[in-house]
Amino acid sequence: MPSEPVFGNVDATQLSMVVENLLENASHYSPEDTEIALKLRVTPKKIEIDVTDQGVGIPEEQMSKLFQKFSRLPNEFSVQVGGTGLGLYWASKIVKLHKGRINVSSRLGKGSTFTIALPSS
Ligand SMILES: Nc1ncnc2c1ncn2[C@@H]1O[C@H](COP(=O)(O)OP(=O)(O)OP(=O)(O)O)[C@@H](O)[C@H]1O
Ligand SMILES: [Mg+2]
């Protein structure tokens, strides 16, 4: 934990929706009894939030579809959990409005990390 307060110029309601969606996805697209980790990193210029799961992962060739409107990717949980395919679309819009970035790294069958990077002020 940082010893001094960190300031980011953010809309707290919108940003918490983004983090909630990432946590919800991590939970939806992972088997029971696997770990989900939330990490915060603070540097002089940016604040980074990682959400890491040990879930199904995302195939490389489907990555470009992740943030598109109404885009749902087929996986072993997607039919069962349902969803609109809007969560990541809105997440990327909100992060961009904050002049930030959202990145994904994933290994099929091993898990995924979604990282939000926001400029600190
Ligand atoms: N952590 C993850 N691991 C594996 N696949 C994921 C993960 N997060 C998202 N996905 C895939 O990306 C698709 C889009 O995610 P998104 O959050 O935009 O929509 P959704 O979860 O399907 O529905 P909702 O709009 O209710 O959130 C999901 O349908 C899922 O296939
Ligand atoms: Mg979702």
PDB file of C-alpha atoms and ligand atoms in Angstrom:
ATOM      1  CA  MET A   1       0.000   0.000   0.000  1.00  0.00           C
ATOM      2  CA  PRO A   2       1.276   3.513  -0.762  1.00  0.00           C
ATOM      3  CA  SER A   3       2.246   5.521   2.309  1.00  0.00           C
ATOM      4  CA  GLU A   4       0.990   8.808   0.870  1.00  0.00           C
ATOM      5  CA  PRO A   5      -2.361   9.610  -0.711  1.00  0.00           C
ATOM      6  CA  VAL A   6      -2.523   9.148  -4.462  1.00  0.00           C
ATOM      7  CA  PHE A   7      -4.678  11.428  -6.576  1.00  0.00           C
ATOM      8  CA  GLY A   8      -6.317  10.425  -9.793  1.00  0.00           C
ATOM      9  CA  ASN A   9      -8.841  12.694 -11.438  1.00  0.00           C
ATOM     10  CA  VAL A  10     -11.603  10.108 -11.915  1.00  0.00           C
ATOM     11  CA  ASP A  11     -15.350   9.656 -11.919  1.00  0.00           C
ATOM     12  CA  ALA A  12     -15.550   7.214  -9.008  1.00  0.00           C
ATOM     13  CA  THR A  13     -18.952   5.778  -9.990  1.00  0.00           C
ATOM     14  CA  GLN A  14     -17.908   5.054 -13.548  1.00  0.00           C
ATOM     15  CA  LEU A  15     -14.528   3.695 -12.588  1.00  0.00           C
ATOM     16  CA  SER A  16     -15.977   1.384  -9.981  1.00  0.00           C
ATOM     17  CA  MET A  17     -18.334   0.033 -12.679  1.00  0.00           C
ATOM     18  CA  VAL A  18     -15.277  -0.779 -14.782  1.00  0.00           C
ATOM     19  CA  VAL A  19     -13.514  -2.620 -11.949  1.00  0.00           C
ATOM     20  CA  GLU A  20     -16.751  -4.411 -10.994  1.00  0.00           C
ATOM     21  CA  ASN A  21     -17.189  -5.616 -14.563  1.00  0.00           C
ATOM     22  CA  LEU A  22     -13.628  -6.935 -14.683  1.00  0.00           C
ATOM     23  CA  LEU A  23     -14.118  -8.759 -11.376  1.00  0.00           C
ATOM     24  CA  GLU A  24     -17.476 -10.117 -12.542  1.00  0.00           C
ATOM     25  CA  ASN A  25     -15.913 -11.377 -15.772  1.00  0.00           C
ATOM     26  CA  ALA A  26     -13.031 -12.946 -13.852  1.00  0.00           C
ATOM     27  CA  SER A  27     -15.576 -14.785 -11.748  1.00  0.00           C
ATOM     28  CA  HIS A  28     -17.919 -15.743 -14.620  1.00  0.00           C
ATOM     29  CA  TYR A  29     -15.240 -17.140 -16.905  1.00  0.00           C
ATOM     30  CA  SER A  30     -13.265 -19.152 -14.336  1.00  0.00           C
ATOM     31  CA  PRO A  31     -13.864 -22.508 -12.691  1.00  0.00           C
ATOM     32  CA  GLU A  32     -14.984 -22.629  -9.052  1.00  0.00           C
ATOM     33  CA  ASP A  33     -12.214 -22.562  -6.451  1.00  0.00           C
ATOM     34  CA  THR A  34      -9.727 -20.637  -8.542  1.00  0.00           C
ATOM     35  CA  GLU A  35      -8.099 -17.423  -7.433  1.00  0.00           C
ATOM     36  CA  ILE A  36      -8.951 -13.895  -8.553  1.00  0.00           C
ATOM     37  CA  ALA A  37      -6.432 -11.182  -7.693  1.00  0.00           C
ATOM     38  CA  LEU A  38      -6.851  -7.410  -7.664  1.00  0.00           C
ATOM     39  CA  LYS A  39      -3.604  -5.421  -7.629  1.00  0.00           C
ATOM     40  CA  LEU A  40      -2.914  -1.707  -7.523  1.00  0.00           C
ATOM     41  CA  ARG A  41       0.380  -0.179  -8.682  1.00  0.00           C
ATOM     42  CA  VAL A  42       1.202   3.470  -8.266  1.00  0.00           C
ATOM     43  CA  THR A  43       4.012   5.267 -10.071  1.00  0.00           C
ATOM     44  CA  PRO A  44       4.625   9.040 -10.276  1.00  0.00           C
ATOM     45  CA  LYS A  45       2.814   9.214 -13.619  1.00  0.00           C
ATOM     46  CA  LYS A  46       0.173   6.532 -13.505  1.00  0.00           C
ATOM     47  CA  ILE A  47      -2.074   4.314 -11.472  1.00  0.00           C
ATOM     48  CA  GLU A  48      -2.500   0.730 -12.662  1.00  0.00           C
ATOM     49  CA  ILE A  49      -5.128  -1.767 -11.616  1.00  0.00           C
ATOM     50  CA  ASP A  50      -4.744  -5.455 -12.520  1.00  0.00           C
ATOM     51  CA  VAL A  51      -7.516  -8.020 -12.338  1.00  0.00           C
ATOM     52  CA  THR A  52      -6.069 -11.508 -12.764  1.00  0.00           C
ATOM     53  CA  ASP A  53      -7.952 -14.775 -13.007  1.00  0.00           C
ATOM     54  CA  GLN A  54      -7.122 -18.425 -13.545  1.00  0.00           C
ATOM     55  CA  GLY A  55      -9.974 -18.934 -15.966  1.00  0.00           C
ATOM     56  CA  VAL A  56     -10.553 -20.143 -19.502  1.00  0.00           C
ATOM     57  CA  GLY A  57      -8.407 -17.473 -21.127  1.00  0.00           C
ATOM     58  CA  ILE A  58      -9.028 -15.727 -24.440  1.00  0.00           C
ATOM     59  CA  PRO A  59      -7.783 -17.039 -27.798  1.00  0.00           C
ATOM     60  CA  GLU A  60      -5.318 -14.670 -29.498  1.00  0.00           C
ATOM     61  CA  GLU A  61      -7.472 -14.462 -32.635  1.00  0.00           C
ATOM     62  CA  GLN A  62     -10.508 -13.314 -30.589  1.00  0.00           C
ATOM     63  CA  MET A  63      -8.708 -10.501 -28.738  1.00  0.00           C
ATOM     64  CA  SER A  64      -9.709  -7.851 -31.275  1.00  0.00           C
ATOM     65  CA  LYS A  65     -13.416  -8.613 -30.644  1.00  0.00           C
ATOM     66  CA  LEU A  66     -13.269  -8.247 -26.849  1.00  0.00           C
ATOM     67  CA  PHE A  67     -14.101  -4.553 -26.662  1.00  0.00           C
ATOM     68  CA  GLN A  68     -16.626  -4.431 -29.495  1.00  0.00           C
ATOM     69  CA  LYS A  69     -20.268  -3.631 -28.771  1.00  0.00           C
ATOM     70  CA  PHE A  70     -22.432  -6.718 -28.005  1.00  0.00           C
ATOM     71  CA  SER A  71     -19.446  -9.000 -28.512  1.00  0.00           C
ATOM     72  CA  ARG A  72     -19.598 -12.255 -26.569  1.00  0.00           C
ATOM     73  CA  LEU A  73     -16.938 -14.900 -27.129  1.00  0.00           C
ATOM     74  CA  PRO A  74     -17.905 -18.551 -26.952  1.00  0.00           C
ATOM     75  CA  ASN A  75     -16.291 -20.454 -24.083  1.00  0.00           C
ATOM     76  CA  GLU A  76     -17.310 -23.197 -21.694  1.00  0.00           C
ATOM     77  CA  PHE A  77     -19.057 -20.719 -19.346  1.00  0.00           C
ATOM     78  CA  SER A  78     -20.519 -18.116 -21.706  1.00  0.00           C
ATOM     79  CA  VAL A  79     -23.847 -19.847 -22.438  1.00  0.00           C
ATOM     80  CA  GLN A  80     -24.451 -20.756 -18.818  1.00  0.00           C
ATOM     81  CA  VAL A  81     -23.655 -17.296 -17.380  1.00  0.00           C
ATOM     82  CA  GLY A  82     -25.290 -15.223 -20.114  1.00  0.00           C
ATOM     83  CA  GLY A  83     -24.560 -11.532 -20.610  1.00  0.00           C
ATOM     84  CA  THR A  84     -25.015  -8.654 -23.041  1.00  0.00           C
ATOM     85  CA  GLY A  85     -21.476  -8.320 -24.368  1.00  0.00           C
ATOM     86  CA  LEU A  86     -21.457  -4.670 -23.315  1.00  0.00           C
ATOM     87  CA  GLY A  87     -19.341  -4.770 -20.152  1.00  0.00           C
ATOM     88  CA  LEU A  88     -15.940  -4.443 -21.808  1.00  0.00           C
ATOM     89  CA  TYR A  89     -17.294  -2.082 -24.470  1.00  0.00           C
ATOM     90  CA  TRP A  90     -18.331   0.375 -21.742  1.00  0.00           C
ATOM     91  CA  ALA A  91     -15.184  -0.300 -19.742  1.00  0.00           C
ATOM     92  CA  SER A  92     -12.979   0.731 -22.659  1.00  0.00           C
ATOM     93  CA  LYS A  93     -15.096   3.850 -23.335  1.00  0.00           C
ATOM     94  CA  ILE A  94     -14.908   4.929 -19.683  1.00  0.00           C
ATOM     95  CA  VAL A  95     -11.166   4.299 -19.441  1.00  0.00           C
ATOM     96  CA  LYS A  96     -10.572   6.292 -22.656  1.00  0.00           C
ATOM     97  CA  LEU A  97     -12.631   9.199 -21.258  1.00  0.00           C
ATOM     98  CA  HIS A  98     -10.168   9.183 -18.360  1.00  0.00           C
ATOM     99  CA  LYS A  99      -7.272   9.314 -20.853  1.00  0.00           C
ATOM    100  CA  GLY A 100      -6.268   5.846 -19.750  1.00  0.00           C
ATOM    101  CA  ARG A 101      -5.687   2.498 -21.376  1.00  0.00           C
ATOM    102  CA  ILE A 102      -7.007  -0.990 -20.866  1.00  0.00           C
ATOM    103  CA  ASN A 103      -4.840  -3.962 -21.842  1.00  0.00           C
ATOM    104  CA  VAL A 104      -5.259  -7.714 -21.716  1.00  0.00           C
ATOM    105  CA  SER A 105      -2.797 -10.532 -21.518  1.00  0.00           C
ATOM    106  CA  SER A 106      -4.129 -14.055 -21.584  1.00  0.00           C
ATOM    107  CA  ARG A 107      -3.124 -17.676 -21.949  1.00  0.00           C
ATOM    108  CA  LEU A 108      -5.743 -20.077 -23.192  1.00  0.00           C
ATOM    109  CA  GLY A 109      -6.811 -22.443 -20.423  1.00  0.00           C
ATOM    110  CA  LYS A 110      -4.546 -20.674 -17.903  1.00  0.00           C
ATOM    111  CA  GLY A 111      -6.142 -17.295 -17.251  1.00  0.00           C
ATOM    112  CA  SER A 112      -6.180 -13.611 -18.051  1.00  0.00           C
ATOM    113  CA  THR A 113      -5.022 -10.292 -16.672  1.00  0.00           C
ATOM    114  CA  PHE A 114      -6.894  -7.112 -17.521  1.00  0.00           C
ATOM    115  CA  THR A 115      -4.912  -3.962 -16.694  1.00  0.00           C
ATOM    116  CA  ILE A 116      -6.318  -0.455 -16.446  1.00  0.00           C
ATOM    117  CA  ALA A 117      -3.713   2.321 -16.557  1.00  0.00           C
ATOM    118  CA  LEU A 118      -4.816   5.839 -15.622  1.00  0.00           C
ATOM    119  CA  PRO A 119      -2.758   9.014 -15.556  1.00  0.00           C
ATOM    120  CA  SER A 120      -2.273  10.271 -11.998  1.00  0.00           C
ATOM    121  CA  SER A 121      -2.635  13.965 -11.260  1.00  0.00           C
TER     122      SER A 121
HETATM  123  N1  LIG B   1     -11.698 -12.732 -17.731  1.00  0.00           N
HETATM  124  C1  LIG B   1     -12.157 -13.303 -18.856  1.00  0.00           C
HETATM  125  N2  LIG B   1     -11.769 -14.561 -19.201  1.00  0.00           N
HETATM  126  C2  LIG B   1     -12.212 -15.143 -20.340  1.00  0.00           C
HETATM  127  N3  LIG B   1     -13.063 -14.550 -21.206  1.00  0.00           N
HETATM  128  C3  LIG B   1     -13.489 -13.313 -20.906  1.00  0.00           C
HETATM  129  C4  LIG B   1     -13.057 -12.624 -19.736  1.00  0.00           C
HETATM  130  N4  LIG B   1     -13.640 -11.402 -19.715  1.00  0.00           N
HETATM  131  C5  LIG B   1     -14.393 -11.345 -20.819  1.00  0.00           C
HETATM  132  N5  LIG B   1     -14.315 -12.487 -21.540  1.00  0.00           N
HETATM  133  C6  LIG B   1     -14.994 -12.779 -22.821  1.00  0.00           C
HETATM  134  O1  LIG B   1     -15.298 -11.539 -23.447  1.00  0.00           O
HETATM  135  C7  LIG B   1     -16.688 -11.436 -23.721  1.00  0.00           C
HETATM  136  C8  LIG B   1     -17.115  -9.993 -23.559  1.00  0.00           C
HETATM  137  O2  LIG B   1     -17.077  -9.603 -22.166  1.00  0.00           O
HETATM  138  P1  LIG B   1     -18.081  -8.469 -21.661  1.00  0.00           P
HETATM  139  O3  LIG B   1     -17.823  -8.220 -20.234  1.00  0.00           O
HETATM  140  O4  LIG B   1     -17.992  -7.322 -22.616  1.00  0.00           O
HETATM  141  O5  LIG B   1     -19.511  -9.100 -21.910  1.00  0.00           O
HETATM  142  P2  LIG B   1     -20.257 -10.265 -21.105  1.00  0.00           P
HETATM  143  O6  LIG B   1     -19.509 -10.625 -19.861  1.00  0.00           O
HETATM  144  O7  LIG B   1     -20.494 -11.346 -22.105  1.00  0.00           O
HETATM  145  O8  LIG B   1     -21.647  -9.596 -20.766  1.00  0.00           O
HETATM  146  P3  LIG B   1     -21.930  -8.326 -19.813  1.00  0.00           P
HETATM  147  O9  LIG B   1     -22.279  -7.212 -20.767  1.00  0.00           O
HETATM  148  O10 LIG B   1     -23.083  -8.777 -18.999  1.00  0.00           O
HETATM  149  O11 LIG B   1     -20.690  -8.006 -19.040  1.00  0.00           O
HETATM  150  C9  LIG B   1     -17.356 -12.409 -22.752  1.00  0.00           C
HETATM  151  O12 LIG B   1     -18.568 -12.892 -23.300  1.00  0.00           O
HETATM  152  C10 LIG B   1     -16.302 -13.518 -22.615  1.00  0.00           C
HETATM  153  O13 LIG B   1     -16.445 -14.453 -23.644  1.00  0.00           O
HETATM  154 MG    MG B   2     -18.970  -8.952 -18.505  1.00  0.00          MG
END
